[in-house]
Each structure stands twice: as C-alpha cells, then as structure tokens.
Amino acid sequence: DAKTTQPTSMDCAEGRAANLPCNHSTISGNEYVYWYRQIHSQGPQYIIHGLKNNETNEMASLIITEDRKSSTLILPHATLRDTAVYYCIVATDSWGKFQFGAGTQVVVTP
Amino acid sequence: ETGVTQSPTHLIKTRGQQVTLRCSSQSGHNTVSWYQQALGQGPQFIFQYYREEENGRGNFPPRFSGLQFPNYSSELNVNALELDDSALYLCASSTSDSRNTIYFGEGSWLTVV
C-alpha cells in the first residue's frame, strides 16, 4: 500500500474550516483514501473515504486531486471536540489492513 | 457507536503470562483486523481474519495469535508477555467490500508489569 505524508500538527480556530492535507504520490488506481481520527485513548473514529471522486458526509468533505496524488480533508466548522490526531491512509482491497502513519495532531482553539 | 465491542477495557498482567483479548464485530462483518498501538504512536497491524482464516499478518512474532469464530467474533492471544507488549489493542471489523466502512472498537489497554 502507498505511503502518506501529513503535517505533524495544525492549529485551527473554533468555528473556522480546518483543511488537512495529505500527500500520497505513489497511490495506485485501486487504492482508496481513508481518513480516521483518534481522540486521546479512544479507538480510531471513521470520518470518510473515497476512491477518486470528492466525497461529503455529515462530518467532513474529502477532496481528491485529479491525479490522486494528494487529498484534503475539510472539517467545515471546527469545534473543540474536533481536537484529535487525524490519520490519512491509502489502502487497496484491504478490508481493514491499514498502515497508519504518525498522523496530524489538530488542536482547535477557542 | 460503531457496533464493535472489545473486552476487557483494561487489564494488568505479569511478564511471562498469557492474555486473551476479545472482539465482537458489527453484525454482518466477516472480516476482523487487530492492531497494537503503543503510547504516542500510530496503530500497527498485527493480523487479519476473514471467514475464520488468517488473511495477512504484520511484523509480529508467532506468540501473537488469533481466532475468529463462526459468528465472526474474534480473539487475540499473546503468550509469554513482555514489557513492550504494553499497549492499546484495537480490533476493526468490516465486510469484504472496500466500498464499505471499516469500524474500530474502543480498544483494550494492556499493561505488562
């Protein structure tokens, strides 16, 4: 599975949109992009995933570039409860065989 | 609420002992993956079970073993516990369809003393 590169940390003001970038330049055609987040000491929480089209759900939007080499997770209106480590993962038909990186520590401030 | 439950939530074991951790998958999910997460690190893939057979393994020694039962619940067994086995152990369940969501449980915290 392809590797991902994410910034180590990001700060975001409460109420503002948080845009979390992820590079996955070696992604292959059948690999999905998944985003999970983990709040301290809890299990990873699913946010969103997609193959090549942009995706939106009640939590976030996922924007995948046309060449699929990078993506952006958008939290439209960040709240203090969005403070967490966010993981971007690319995986093929893995059914859950993920290779986690270090993720991005997002801190939402009042 | 993910529908994936793990037990126990916390436990303490002595070096050299054996431990069994349990995972109840979301209904209809025939695939379960286990992860180890040391403090301050991302989860590391241990192995995956699909329809009661091991379907891939990460870089973990044989003293880490697993089982998946006909009802798709699962166990992770660790023998000869070492201090470095202290970690959060996570299970994730899914169907065999990448379009579907993969859900994690809240994990079992294991402390080896």
GROMACS .gro file of C-alpha atoms in nm:
model
  223
    1ASP     CA    1   0.000   0.000   0.000
    2ALA     CA    2   0.108   0.353  -0.070
    3LYS     CA    3   0.262   0.569   0.199
    4THR     CA    4   0.116   0.901   0.306
    5THR     CA    5   0.273   1.225   0.424
    6GLN     CA    6   0.090   1.457   0.662
    7PRO     CA    7   0.195   1.763   0.859
    8THR     CA    8   0.285   1.682   1.217
    9SER     CA    9   0.049   1.936   1.368
   10MET     CA   10  -0.204   2.205   1.287
   11ASP     CA   11  -0.391   2.464   1.485
   12CYS     CA   12  -0.740   2.577   1.393
   13ALA     CA   13  -0.972   2.841   1.536
   14GLU     CA   14  -1.309   2.724   1.660
   15GLY     CA   15  -1.581   2.788   1.403
   16ARG     CA   16  -1.340   2.805   1.113
   17ALA     CA   17  -1.289   2.542   0.847
   18ALA     CA   18  -0.997   2.307   0.905
   19ASN     CA   19  -0.819   2.189   0.591
   20LEU     CA   20  -0.596   1.886   0.649
   21PRO     CA   21  -0.362   1.797   0.363
   22CYS     CA   22  -0.229   1.453   0.277
   23ASN     CA   23   0.021   1.355   0.010
   24HIS     CA   24   0.009   1.007  -0.140
   25SER     CA   25   0.213   1.040  -0.457
   26THR     CA   26   0.257   0.664  -0.507
   27ILE     CA   27  -0.111   0.579  -0.484
   28SER     CA   28  -0.229   0.316  -0.730
   29GLY     CA   29  -0.553   0.305  -0.920
   30ASN     CA   30  -0.738   0.070  -0.688
   31GLU     CA   31  -0.634   0.229  -0.360
   32TYR     CA   32  -0.887   0.415  -0.153
   33VAL     CA   33  -0.809   0.719   0.061
   34TYR     CA   34  -0.937   0.681   0.417
   35TRP     CA   35  -0.947   0.935   0.697
   36TYR     CA   36  -0.978   0.843   1.062
   37ARG     CA   37  -0.928   1.043   1.376
   38GLN     CA   38  -0.834   0.939   1.724
   39ILE     CA   39  -0.918   1.129   2.034
   40HIS     CA   40  -0.686   1.057   2.322
   41SER     CA   41  -0.709   0.698   2.447
   42GLN     CA   42  -1.006   0.608   2.229
   43GLY     CA   43  -1.035   0.386   1.922
   44PRO     CA   44  -0.993   0.546   1.578
   45GLN     CA   45  -1.314   0.702   1.453
   46TYR     CA   46  -1.406   0.671   1.088
   47ILE     CA   47  -1.451   1.003   0.910
   48ILE     CA   48  -1.474   0.945   0.538
   49HIS     CA   49  -1.319   0.755   0.247
   50GLY     CA   50  -1.314   0.777  -0.131
   51LEU     CA   51  -1.156   0.641  -0.445
   52LYS     CA   52  -1.137   0.927  -0.692
   53ASN     CA   53  -1.446   1.141  -0.659
   54ASN     CA   54  -1.489   1.402  -0.393
   55GLU     CA   55  -1.698   1.281  -0.103
   56THR     CA   56  -1.904   1.455   0.162
   57ASN     CA   57  -2.084   1.330   0.468
   58GLU     CA   58  -2.217   1.478   0.788
   59MET     CA   59  -1.871   1.503   0.940
   60ALA     CA   60  -1.644   1.623   0.662
   61SER     CA   61  -1.560   1.659   0.295
   62LEU     CA   62  -1.283   1.476   0.114
   63ILE     CA   63  -1.127   1.645  -0.187
   64ILE     CA   64  -0.902   1.423  -0.401
   65THR     CA   65  -0.693   1.584  -0.673
   66GLU     CA   66  -0.746   1.472  -1.029
   67ASP     CA   67  -0.412   1.288  -1.039
   68ARG     CA   68  -0.498   1.133  -0.698
   69LYS     CA   69  -0.155   1.216  -0.561
   70SER     CA   70  -0.295   1.425  -0.277
   71SER     CA   71  -0.613   1.490  -0.089
   72THR     CA   72  -0.758   1.732   0.162
   73LEU     CA   73  -0.995   1.661   0.447
   74ILE     CA   74  -1.217   1.956   0.527
   75LEU     CA   75  -1.391   1.996   0.860
   76PRO     CA   76  -1.632   2.278   0.774
   77HIS     CA   77  -1.683   2.431   1.118
   78ALA     CA   78  -1.425   2.309   1.366
   79THR     CA   79  -1.529   2.267   1.728
   80LEU     CA   80  -1.322   2.199   2.037
   81ARG     CA   81  -1.432   1.835   2.014
   82ASP     CA   82  -1.251   1.805   1.683
   83THR     CA   83  -0.917   1.821   1.864
   84ALA     CA   84  -0.760   1.484   1.778
   85VAL     CA   85  -0.493   1.305   1.576
   86TYR     CA   86  -0.609   1.271   1.216
   87TYR     CA   87  -0.482   0.982   1.007
   88CYS     CA   88  -0.480   0.969   0.627
   89ILE     CA   89  -0.443   0.615   0.496
   90VAL     CA   90  -0.436   0.474   0.146
   91ALA     CA   91  -0.523   0.110   0.105
   92THR     CA   92  -0.631  -0.129  -0.165
   93ASP     CA   93  -0.889  -0.402  -0.114
   94SER     CA   94  -0.754  -0.435   0.236
   95TRP     CA   95  -1.079  -0.471   0.427
   96GLY     CA   96  -0.902  -0.305   0.715
   97LYS     CA   97  -0.531  -0.387   0.670
   98PHE     CA   98  -0.417  -0.034   0.723
   99GLN     CA   99  -0.069   0.111   0.751
  100PHE     CA  100  -0.103   0.404   0.986
  101GLY     CA  101   0.150   0.684   0.987
  102ALA     CA  102   0.201   0.935   1.265
  103GLY     CA  103  -0.098   1.145   1.162
  104THR     CA  104  -0.163   1.515   1.215
  105GLN     CA  105  -0.230   1.646   1.564
  106VAL     CA  106  -0.507   1.902   1.521
  107VAL     CA  107  -0.573   2.143   1.805
  108VAL     CA  108  -0.885   2.356   1.786
  109THR     CA  109  -0.863   2.668   1.999
  110PRO     CA  110  -1.141   2.898   2.121
  111GLU     CA  111  -2.146   0.385   1.824
  112THR     CA  112  -1.952   0.155   1.590
  113GLY     CA  113  -2.106  -0.179   1.685
  114VAL     CA  114  -1.758  -0.317   1.758
  115THR     CA  115  -1.708  -0.408   2.122
  116GLN     CA  116  -1.388  -0.515   2.291
  117SER     CA  117  -1.320  -0.670   2.627
  118PRO     CA  118  -1.172  -0.624   2.872
  119THR     CA  119  -1.120  -0.248   2.855
  120HIS     CA  120  -0.819  -0.254   3.089
  121LEU     CA  121  -0.605  -0.528   3.233
  122ILE     CA  122  -0.271  -0.576   3.403
  123LYS     CA  123  -0.058  -0.885   3.350
  124THR     CA  124   0.280  -1.001   3.469
  125ARG     CA  125   0.571  -1.061   3.235
  126GLY     CA  126   0.566  -1.419   3.105
  127GLN     CA  127   0.192  -1.461   3.143
  128GLN     CA  128  -0.060  -1.513   2.866
  129VAL     CA  129  -0.353  -1.288   2.775
  130THR     CA  130  -0.669  -1.322   2.566
  131LEU     CA  131  -0.846  -1.017   2.429
  132ARG     CA  132  -1.189  -1.035   2.271
  133CYS     CA  133  -1.369  -0.852   1.995
  134SER     CA  134  -1.731  -0.867   1.890
  135SER     CA  135  -1.773  -0.743   1.536
  136GLN     CA  136  -2.050  -0.538   1.389
  137SER     CA  137  -2.334  -0.755   1.261
  138GLY     CA  138  -2.271  -0.882   0.908
  139HIS     CA  139  -1.898  -0.808   0.917
  140ASN     CA  140  -1.696  -1.117   0.821
  141THR     CA  141  -1.351  -0.961   0.848
  142VAL     CA  142  -1.164  -0.854   1.160
  143SER     CA  143  -0.825  -0.691   1.191
  144TRP     CA  144  -0.618  -0.647   1.507
  145TYR     CA  145  -0.381  -0.362   1.582
  146GLN     CA  146  -0.131  -0.275   1.854
  147GLN     CA  147  -0.087   0.090   1.948
  148ALA     CA  148   0.198   0.183   2.177
  149LEU     CA  149   0.178   0.512   2.363
  150GLY     CA  150   0.243   0.807   2.130
  151GLN     CA  151   0.246   0.600   1.813
  152GLY     CA  152   0.002   0.510   1.538
  153PRO     CA  153  -0.166   0.168   1.536
  154GLN     CA  154   0.041  -0.119   1.394
  155PHE     CA  155  -0.132  -0.400   1.202
  156ILE     CA  156  -0.099  -0.740   1.373
  157PHE     CA  157  -0.315  -0.968   1.160
  158GLN     CA  158  -0.649  -1.006   0.989
  159TYR     CA  159  -0.904  -1.285   0.986
  160TYR     CA  160  -1.155  -1.347   0.710
  161ARG     CA  161  -1.413  -1.622   0.745
  162GLU     CA  162  -1.215  -1.785   1.028
  163GLU     CA  163  -0.885  -1.797   0.836
  164GLU     CA  164  -0.583  -1.573   0.882
  165ASN     CA  165  -0.570  -1.336   0.588
  166GLY     CA  166  -0.248  -1.145   0.630
  167ARG     CA  167  -0.008  -1.072   0.913
  168GLY     CA  168   0.210  -0.780   1.009
  169ASN     CA  169   0.557  -0.791   1.159
  170PHE     CA  170   0.465  -0.961   1.486
  171PRO     CA  171   0.612  -1.281   1.634
  172PRO     CA  172   0.419  -1.609   1.648
  173ARG     CA  173   0.341  -1.561   2.016
  174PHE     CA  174   0.071  -1.326   1.885
  175SER     CA  175  -0.208  -1.549   1.760
  176GLY     CA  176  -0.575  -1.517   1.685
  177LEU     CA  177  -0.902  -1.688   1.628
  178GLN     CA  178  -1.221  -1.594   1.450
  179PHE     CA  179  -1.538  -1.780   1.533
  180PRO     CA  180  -1.836  -1.873   1.311
  181ASN     CA  181  -2.029  -1.577   1.448
  182TYR     CA  182  -1.732  -1.360   1.340
  183SER     CA  183  -1.632  -1.266   1.693
  184SER     CA  184  -1.258  -1.283   1.744
  185GLU     CA  185  -0.980  -1.332   1.997
  186LEU     CA  186  -0.624  -1.208   2.014
  187ASN     CA  187  -0.391  -1.423   2.224
  188VAL     CA  188  -0.047  -1.315   2.335
  189ASN     CA  189   0.183  -1.567   2.503
  190ALA     CA  190   0.497  -1.506   2.707
  191LEU     CA  191   0.413  -1.142   2.767
  192GLU     CA  192   0.694  -0.890   2.756
  193LEU     CA  193   0.703  -0.540   2.899
  194ASP     CA  194   0.697  -0.396   2.545
  195ASP     CA  195   0.361  -0.561   2.485
  196SER     CA  196   0.206  -0.290   2.700
  197ALA     CA  197  -0.021  -0.107   2.458
  198LEU     CA  198  -0.372  -0.038   2.340
  199TYR     CA  199  -0.503  -0.330   2.135
  200LEU     CA  200  -0.764  -0.242   1.875
  201CYS     CA  201  -0.987  -0.450   1.656
  202ALA     CA  202  -1.155  -0.332   1.339
  203SER     CA  203  -1.438  -0.506   1.158
  204SER     CA  204  -1.554  -0.483   0.802
  205THR     CA  205  -1.721  -0.664   0.518
  206SER     CA  206  -1.513  -0.789   0.224
  207ASP     CA  207  -1.607  -0.482   0.023
  208SER     CA  208  -1.372  -0.187   0.015
  209ARG     CA  209  -1.660   0.046  -0.052
  210ASN     CA  210  -1.789  -0.021   0.295
  211THR     CA  211  -1.680   0.146   0.613
  212ILE     CA  212  -1.431  -0.016   0.848
  213TYR     CA  213  -1.507   0.041   1.214
  214PHE     CA  214  -1.278   0.022   1.514
  215GLY     CA  215  -1.360  -0.071   1.868
  216GLU     CA  216  -1.251   0.134   2.169
  217GLY     CA  217  -0.966  -0.099   2.244
  218SER     CA  218  -0.823  -0.296   2.533
  219TRP     CA  219  -0.547  -0.138   2.738
  220LEU     CA  220  -0.288  -0.396   2.840
  221THR     CA  221  -0.022  -0.317   3.095
  222VAL     CA  222   0.255  -0.572   3.148
  223VAL     CA  223   0.449  -0.537   3.474
   0.00000   0.00000   0.00000
